[in-house]
């Protein structure tokens, strides 16, 4: 059965091929021809038709060449844009550099000096200066003295040098006397006094050289080149102190 089906398909394909190729035309079996002979009759002098070879090295001027007007147009447009940019650049003002400023300060000043500074700084621009409270902590000293005269002081110095104990003049109202060390707290001074006792120092004592006092610092947060010459008004009131960078 399968063999018969294959034979039928082969015969059908062979018949279709013969029909489509016009092999059965003599039997009246052929597809309809798609021909239009009337178009051949409409040709005008077909014998004058010639086939020319194109030279690839030559191109049409119209395809490759650009007209002067078209080539000049981009240039003129570019020139116009450049001129516009130059005009914009010349009309815009040059940028100004940001003025630099630095923070300066001086001190510490006591109450009287701070009041003099406030008076001297009054003509300066508002907000260009400030006086900050800066408390000054007290100071303690391991002290020997007061000695009767310079001779007694010199004898004590010789004795301390022999014991290899550092010392210097007490200064101020504590003359004639010797300082065996200055400290920020009473406890630190008393510890040093106990240490000196192990070296044979017996007559020294701890006293407060300077009590806690109110102090003030002059601060100029933004000193510019324009402000700097105006600071001369502060020179006298600064009591010999100089301005330094804020730390």
Short mmCIF file of C-alpha atoms in Angstrom, two decimals:
data_model
loop_
_atom_site.label_atom_id
_atom_site.label_comp_id
_atom_site.label_asym_id
_atom_site.label_seq_id
_atom_site.Cartn_x
_atom_site.Cartn_y
_atom_site.Cartn_z
CA UNK A 1 0.00 0.00 0.00
CA UNK A 2 2.81 2.38 0.90
CA UNK A 3 4.62 1.55 -2.32
CA UNK A 4 1.53 2.42 -4.32
CA UNK A 5 1.23 5.79 -2.58
CA UNK A 6 4.86 6.63 -3.36
CA UNK A 7 4.39 5.70 -7.03
CA UNK A 8 1.28 7.88 -7.26
CA UNK A 9 3.15 10.88 -5.76
CA UNK A 10 6.05 10.45 -8.17
CA UNK A 11 3.72 10.30 -11.16
CA UNK A 12 1.84 13.38 -9.93
CA UNK A 13 5.08 15.39 -9.56
CA UNK A 14 6.29 14.28 -12.98
CA UNK A 15 2.99 15.26 -14.54
CA UNK A 16 3.04 18.73 -12.89
CA UNK A 17 6.59 19.34 -14.08
CA UNK A 18 5.73 18.36 -17.68
CA UNK A 19 2.63 20.59 -17.60
CA UNK A 20 4.45 23.64 -16.13
CA UNK A 21 7.28 23.38 -18.66
CA UNK A 22 4.91 23.16 -21.64
CA UNK A 23 5.89 19.59 -22.51
CA UNK A 24 2.22 18.66 -22.85
CA UNK A 25 1.37 21.68 -24.99
CA UNK A 26 0.89 19.49 -28.07
CA UNK A 27 -1.81 17.66 -26.15
CA UNK A 28 -3.51 20.90 -25.29
CA UNK A 29 -2.24 20.82 -21.73
CA UNK A 30 -0.08 23.85 -20.83
CA UNK A 31 -0.26 26.88 -18.49
CA UNK A 32 -1.49 30.20 -19.87
CA UNK A 33 1.39 32.27 -21.30
CA UNK A 34 2.05 35.63 -19.62
CA UNK A 35 3.18 37.49 -22.76
CA UNK A 36 2.36 40.99 -24.01
CA UNK A 37 3.37 41.10 -27.68
CA UNK A 38 1.69 44.46 -28.09
CA UNK A 39 4.51 46.14 -26.06
CA UNK A 40 7.06 45.06 -28.68
CA UNK A 41 5.02 46.91 -31.30
CA UNK A 42 5.18 50.13 -29.24
CA UNK A 43 9.02 50.37 -29.23
CA UNK A 44 10.50 53.39 -31.08
CA UNK A 45 13.65 52.73 -33.12
CA UNK A 46 14.99 49.90 -30.94
CA UNK A 47 17.96 49.49 -33.32
CA UNK A 48 19.50 52.75 -32.05
CA UNK A 49 19.79 51.47 -28.46
CA UNK A 50 23.48 51.30 -27.33
CA UNK A 51 25.02 49.94 -24.13
CA UNK A 52 27.88 52.13 -22.82
CA UNK A 53 30.61 51.17 -20.32
CA UNK A 54 30.92 53.46 -17.27
CA UNK A 55 34.46 54.55 -16.21
CA UNK A 56 34.60 54.26 -12.38
CA UNK A 57 37.51 56.76 -12.22
CA UNK A 58 35.33 59.61 -13.37
CA UNK A 59 32.47 60.97 -11.42
CA UNK A 60 29.84 63.43 -12.27
CA UNK A 61 30.67 67.04 -11.33
CA UNK A 62 27.18 67.42 -10.04
CA UNK A 63 27.62 64.50 -7.62
CA UNK A 64 31.10 65.30 -6.25
CA UNK A 65 31.57 69.01 -6.69
CA UNK A 66 30.07 71.50 -4.37
CA UNK A 67 28.83 74.80 -5.53
CA UNK A 68 30.67 77.91 -4.33
CA UNK A 69 27.57 79.06 -2.58
CA UNK A 70 27.20 75.78 -0.68
CA UNK A 71 30.90 75.65 0.29
CA UNK A 72 30.91 79.24 1.34
CA UNK A 73 27.80 78.87 3.46
CA UNK A 74 29.40 76.76 6.21
CA UNK A 75 32.41 79.06 6.30
CA UNK A 76 30.27 82.12 6.61
CA UNK A 77 28.19 80.42 9.27
CA UNK A 78 31.35 79.44 11.18
CA UNK A 79 32.72 82.94 10.82
CA UNK A 80 29.48 84.39 12.11
CA UNK A 81 29.51 82.02 15.09
CA UNK A 82 33.15 82.89 15.84
CA UNK A 83 32.43 86.59 15.61
CA UNK A 84 29.47 86.15 17.94
CA UNK A 85 31.60 84.25 20.45
CA UNK A 86 34.32 86.93 20.31
CA UNK A 87 31.74 89.62 20.83
CA UNK A 88 30.29 87.77 23.80
CA UNK A 89 33.76 87.26 25.28
CA UNK A 90 34.69 90.91 24.90
CA UNK A 91 31.40 92.13 26.34
CA UNK A 92 31.52 89.88 29.45
CA UNK A 93 33.64 91.26 32.31
CA UNK A 94 36.71 89.26 33.39
CA UNK A 95 36.18 87.11 36.48
CA UNK A 96 37.43 88.59 39.71
CA UNK A 97 39.50 86.46 42.07
CA UNK A 98 37.93 85.69 45.41
CA UNK A 99 39.48 87.93 48.04
CA UNK A 100 41.36 85.83 50.56
CA UNK A 101 40.92 86.37 54.28
CA UNK A 102 42.66 85.04 57.37
CA UNK A 103 41.81 84.83 61.04
CA UNK A 104 44.12 86.73 63.41
CA UNK A 105 44.14 87.06 67.19
CA UNK A 106 46.10 88.62 70.02
CA UNK A 107 46.11 88.24 73.79
CA UNK A 108 45.68 87.47 76.55
CA UNK A 109 44.62 90.92 77.88
CA UNK A 110 43.38 91.88 81.32
CA UNK A 111 40.13 93.74 81.98
CA UNK A 112 41.67 97.20 81.65
CA UNK A 113 43.46 96.33 78.40
CA UNK A 114 40.32 94.73 76.98
CA UNK A 115 38.34 97.91 77.61
CA UNK A 116 41.00 99.96 75.81
CA UNK A 117 40.80 97.55 72.87
CA UNK A 118 37.02 97.91 72.65
CA UNK A 119 37.41 101.67 72.40
CA UNK A 120 40.17 101.46 69.78
CA UNK A 121 38.30 98.89 67.65
CA UNK A 122 35.03 100.84 67.58
CA UNK A 123 35.79 102.53 64.18
CA UNK A 124 36.41 99.16 62.48
CA UNK A 125 33.64 97.59 60.35
CA UNK A 126 30.89 95.91 62.31
CA UNK A 127 31.52 92.19 62.78
CA UNK A 128 35.21 92.46 61.87
CA UNK A 129 36.40 91.96 65.47
CA UNK A 130 35.36 90.30 68.70
CA UNK A 131 36.82 90.11 72.21
CA UNK A 132 36.45 86.62 73.66
CA UNK A 133 36.68 85.84 77.39
CA UNK A 134 39.80 83.77 78.06
CA UNK A 135 40.13 82.85 81.74
CA UNK A 136 43.72 82.63 82.94
CA UNK A 137 44.20 79.78 85.42
CA UNK A 138 46.15 80.38 88.62
CA UNK A 139 49.75 79.26 89.11
CA UNK A 140 51.43 77.65 92.10
CA UNK A 141 55.08 77.71 93.14
CA UNK A 142 57.44 75.74 95.33
CA UNK A 143 59.11 78.69 97.05
CA UNK A 144 62.10 79.33 99.29
CA UNK A 145 62.53 82.70 101.00
CA UNK A 146 62.23 85.52 101.66
CA UNK A 147 65.94 85.87 102.50
CA UNK A 148 67.34 88.70 104.57
CA UNK A 149 69.83 89.88 101.99
CA UNK A 150 71.59 88.99 98.75
CA UNK A 151 74.36 87.17 100.59
CA UNK A 152 71.89 84.77 102.22
CA UNK A 153 70.26 84.23 98.82
CA UNK A 154 73.59 83.37 97.21
CA UNK A 155 74.43 80.86 99.99
CA UNK A 156 71.10 79.08 99.40
CA UNK A 157 71.77 78.95 95.67
CA UNK A 158 75.11 77.27 96.27
CA UNK A 159 73.46 74.76 98.57
CA UNK A 160 70.79 73.92 95.96
CA UNK A 161 73.38 73.51 93.21
CA UNK A 162 75.26 71.07 95.42
CA UNK A 163 72.06 69.06 95.85
CA UNK A 164 71.41 69.29 92.06
CA UNK A 165 68.09 71.04 92.56
CA UNK A 166 66.89 73.28 89.73
CA UNK A 167 65.87 76.78 90.77
CA UNK A 168 65.50 80.35 89.53
CA UNK A 169 64.51 83.76 90.83
CA UNK A 170 60.98 84.04 92.16
CA UNK A 171 60.48 87.53 90.72
CA UNK A 172 57.97 90.24 91.51
CA UNK A 173 56.88 90.67 95.10
CA UNK A 174 58.49 87.35 96.05
CA UNK A 175 62.04 88.74 95.93
CA UNK A 176 64.43 88.02 97.63
CA UNK A 177 63.36 84.43 97.08
CA UNK A 178 63.85 81.36 94.90
CA UNK A 179 61.42 79.32 92.85
CA UNK A 180 61.96 75.57 92.77
CA UNK A 181 59.19 75.06 90.21
CA UNK A 182 55.91 76.54 88.95
CA UNK A 183 52.76 74.43 88.48
CA UNK A 184 49.22 74.76 87.16
CA UNK A 185 47.68 73.22 90.28
CA UNK A 186 48.35 73.10 94.00
CA UNK A 187 48.40 69.29 93.99
CA UNK A 188 51.19 69.22 91.40
CA UNK A 189 53.22 71.71 93.44
CA UNK A 190 52.81 69.67 96.63
CA UNK A 191 53.95 66.50 94.87
CA UNK A 192 57.10 68.29 93.77
CA UNK A 193 57.66 69.55 97.32
CA UNK A 194 57.52 65.97 98.60
CA UNK A 195 60.00 64.93 95.94
CA UNK A 196 62.40 67.73 96.94
CA UNK A 197 62.24 66.61 100.56
CA UNK A 198 63.93 63.36 99.52
CA UNK A 199 66.84 65.50 98.26
CA UNK A 200 67.28 67.26 101.58
CA UNK A 201 65.24 70.42 100.87
CA UNK A 202 63.48 71.29 104.16
CA UNK A 203 62.58 74.98 104.17
CA UNK A 204 60.60 75.23 100.91
CA UNK A 205 56.82 75.66 100.87
CA UNK A 206 53.96 75.83 98.36
CA UNK A 207 52.26 79.15 97.67
CA UNK A 208 49.98 80.59 95.00
CA UNK A 209 52.02 82.81 92.73
CA UNK A 210 49.03 84.00 90.71
CA UNK A 211 45.28 83.58 91.36
CA UNK A 212 42.73 82.68 88.70
CA UNK A 213 42.07 85.84 86.72
CA UNK A 214 39.76 86.95 83.94
CA UNK A 215 41.48 87.29 80.58
CA UNK A 216 40.39 88.36 77.10
CA UNK A 217 41.53 87.60 73.56
CA UNK A 218 41.08 89.92 70.59
CA UNK A 219 39.99 87.94 67.51
CA UNK A 220 39.66 89.21 63.93
CA UNK A 221 37.88 86.35 62.10
CA UNK A 222 38.31 87.58 58.50
CA UNK A 223 41.18 89.98 57.85
CA UNK A 224 41.31 90.98 54.18
CA UNK A 225 43.77 93.17 52.32
CA UNK A 226 41.23 95.99 52.52
CA UNK A 227 40.85 95.65 56.30
CA UNK A 228 44.52 95.21 57.15
CA UNK A 229 45.55 98.91 56.92
CA UNK A 230 42.70 99.85 59.27
CA UNK A 231 44.15 97.68 62.05
CA UNK A 232 46.74 100.35 62.83
CA UNK A 233 44.19 101.91 65.20
CA UNK A 234 44.70 98.89 67.50
CA UNK A 235 48.47 99.13 67.81
CA UNK A 236 48.60 101.32 70.94
CA UNK A 237 45.80 99.47 72.75
CA UNK A 238 47.44 96.07 72.15
CA UNK A 239 50.08 96.85 74.80
CA UNK A 240 52.98 95.47 72.79
CA UNK A 241 51.25 92.21 71.82
CA UNK A 242 51.22 91.21 68.16
CA UNK A 243 48.59 89.58 65.98
CA UNK A 244 49.05 85.90 65.13
CA UNK A 245 47.11 83.27 63.23
CA UNK A 246 44.13 81.84 65.07
CA UNK A 247 45.01 78.49 66.54
#
